[in-house]
Amino acid sequence: MNKIGSLESQLMDAFKDKEEKEVATTAADAQKLQDKEIEAHAAKVNLAHRQKFNNNWRKKNKKKKNTAKASRKANRK
């Protein structure tokens, strides 16, 4: 009877160890995924900022705005 008890406790210890390792790897994976998402968002924001404050973007928008304004003015006549 004692053999069964010790075998059972060994199995339970092994299961607990395995469970702890699995929880640790899951937490690490979650952290990696969160870091990737933060990195992707930062890259997206950086690209938008670079685009917005780029001279070519401003010139292009100004040209579009003036073209639309001229078109509306021509349509009124």
PDB file of C-alpha atoms in Angstrom:
ATOM      1  CA  MET A   1       0.000   0.000   0.000  1.00  0.00           C
ATOM      2  CA  ASN A   2       2.862   2.327   0.793  1.00  0.00           C
ATOM      3  CA  LYS A   3       4.378   1.776  -2.679  1.00  0.00           C
ATOM      4  CA  ILE A   4       1.206   2.993  -4.337  1.00  0.00           C
ATOM      5  CA  GLY A   5       1.151   6.065  -2.131  1.00  0.00           C
ATOM      6  CA  SER A   6       4.742   6.991  -2.953  1.00  0.00           C
ATOM      7  CA  LEU A   7       4.178   6.370  -6.660  1.00  0.00           C
ATOM      8  CA  GLU A   8       1.105   8.544  -6.537  1.00  0.00           C
ATOM      9  CA  SER A   9       2.984  11.346  -4.788  1.00  0.00           C
ATOM     10  CA  GLN A  10       5.792  11.105  -7.373  1.00  0.00           C
ATOM     11  CA  LEU A  11       3.281  11.412 -10.188  1.00  0.00           C
ATOM     12  CA  MET A  12       1.593  14.369  -8.505  1.00  0.00           C
ATOM     13  CA  ASP A  13       4.957  16.102  -8.007  1.00  0.00           C
ATOM     14  CA  ALA A  14       5.860  15.528 -11.640  1.00  0.00           C
ATOM     15  CA  PHE A  15       2.485  16.881 -12.735  1.00  0.00           C
ATOM     16  CA  LYS A  16       2.908  19.983 -10.541  1.00  0.00           C
ATOM     17  CA  ASP A  17       6.377  20.639 -11.953  1.00  0.00           C
ATOM     18  CA  LYS A  18       5.106  20.263 -15.496  1.00  0.00           C
ATOM     19  CA  GLU A  19       2.168  22.569 -14.763  1.00  0.00           C
ATOM     20  CA  GLU A  20       4.469  25.248 -13.286  1.00  0.00           C
ATOM     21  CA  LYS A  21       6.754  25.115 -16.341  1.00  0.00           C
ATOM     22  CA  GLU A  22       3.770  25.375 -18.672  1.00  0.00           C
ATOM     23  CA  VAL A  23       2.413  28.409 -16.823  1.00  0.00           C
ATOM     24  CA  ALA A  24       5.850  30.055 -16.980  1.00  0.00           C
ATOM     25  CA  THR A  25       6.190  29.473 -20.749  1.00  0.00           C
ATOM     26  CA  THR A  26       2.642  30.682 -21.366  1.00  0.00           C
ATOM     27  CA  ALA A  27       3.395  33.899 -19.466  1.00  0.00           C
ATOM     28  CA  ALA A  28       6.614  34.363 -21.444  1.00  0.00           C
ATOM     29  CA  ASP A  29       4.764  33.834 -24.733  1.00  0.00           C
ATOM     30  CA  ALA A  30       2.101  36.337 -23.709  1.00  0.00           C
ATOM     31  CA  GLN A  31       4.796  38.896 -22.857  1.00  0.00           C
ATOM     32  CA  LYS A  32       6.514  38.349 -26.220  1.00  0.00           C
ATOM     33  CA  LEU A  33       3.204  38.787 -28.037  1.00  0.00           C
ATOM     34  CA  GLN A  34       2.469  41.984 -26.112  1.00  0.00           C
ATOM     35  CA  ASP A  35       5.952  43.330 -26.915  1.00  0.00           C
ATOM     36  CA  LYS A  36       5.394  42.573 -30.621  1.00  0.00           C
ATOM     37  CA  GLU A  37       2.065  44.410 -30.594  1.00  0.00           C
ATOM     38  CA  ILE A  38       3.610  47.440 -28.881  1.00  0.00           C
ATOM     39  CA  GLU A  39       6.468  47.450 -31.406  1.00  0.00           C
ATOM     40  CA  ALA A  40       4.073  47.243 -34.354  1.00  0.00           C
ATOM     41  CA  HIS A  41       1.961  50.087 -32.970  1.00  0.00           C
ATOM     42  CA  ALA A  42       5.047  52.252 -32.386  1.00  0.00           C
ATOM     43  CA  ALA A  43       6.198  51.638 -35.962  1.00  0.00           C
ATOM     44  CA  LYS A  44       2.753  52.567 -37.296  1.00  0.00           C
ATOM     45  CA  VAL A  45       2.641  55.777 -35.243  1.00  0.00           C
ATOM     46  CA  ASN A  46       6.183  56.657 -36.315  1.00  0.00           C
ATOM     47  CA  LEU A  47       5.276  56.178 -39.992  1.00  0.00           C
ATOM     48  CA  ALA A  48       2.171  58.359 -39.640  1.00  0.00           C
ATOM     49  CA  HIS A  49       4.168  61.067 -37.866  1.00  0.00           C
ATOM     50  CA  ARG A  50       6.895  60.979 -40.514  1.00  0.00           C
ATOM     51  CA  GLN A  51       4.291  61.227 -43.265  1.00  0.00           C
ATOM     52  CA  LYS A  52       2.404  64.062 -41.613  1.00  0.00           C
ATOM     53  CA  PHE A  53       5.436  66.246 -41.030  1.00  0.00           C
ATOM     54  CA  ASN A  54       7.125  65.502 -44.357  1.00  0.00           C
ATOM     55  CA  ASN A  55       7.366  68.500 -46.717  1.00  0.00           C
ATOM     56  CA  ASN A  56       6.230  66.489 -49.743  1.00  0.00           C
ATOM     57  CA  TRP A  57       3.047  65.482 -47.917  1.00  0.00           C
ATOM     58  CA  ARG A  58       2.314  69.123 -47.040  1.00  0.00           C
ATOM     59  CA  LYS A  59       2.944  70.290 -50.617  1.00  0.00           C
ATOM     60  CA  LYS A  60       0.737  67.561 -52.045  1.00  0.00           C
ATOM     61  CA  ASN A  61      -2.107  68.392 -49.636  1.00  0.00           C
ATOM     62  CA  LYS A  62      -1.782  72.102 -50.348  1.00  0.00           C
ATOM     63  CA  LYS A  63      -1.967  71.423 -54.078  1.00  0.00           C
ATOM     64  CA  LYS A  64      -5.046  69.213 -53.626  1.00  0.00           C
ATOM     65  CA  LYS A  65      -6.738  71.843 -51.475  1.00  0.00           C
ATOM     66  CA  ASN A  66      -6.034  74.646 -53.936  1.00  0.00           C
ATOM     67  CA  THR A  67      -7.173  72.529 -56.900  1.00  0.00           C
ATOM     68  CA  ALA A  68     -10.453  71.731 -55.162  1.00  0.00           C
ATOM     69  CA  LYS A  69     -10.899  75.398 -54.231  1.00  0.00           C
ATOM     70  CA  ALA A  70     -10.284  76.482 -57.838  1.00  0.00           C
ATOM     71  CA  SER A  71     -12.704  73.855 -59.100  1.00  0.00           C
ATOM     72  CA  ARG A  72     -15.468  75.064 -56.764  1.00  0.00           C
ATOM     73  CA  LYS A  73     -14.782  78.653 -57.780  1.00  0.00           C
ATOM     74  CA  ALA A  74     -14.999  77.708 -61.481  1.00  0.00           C
ATOM     75  CA  ASN A  75     -18.270  75.871 -60.886  1.00  0.00           C
ATOM     76  CA  ARG A  76     -19.857  78.993 -59.365  1.00  0.00           C
ATOM     77  CA  LYS A  77     -19.337  81.051 -62.512  1.00  0.00           C
TER      78      LYS A  77
END
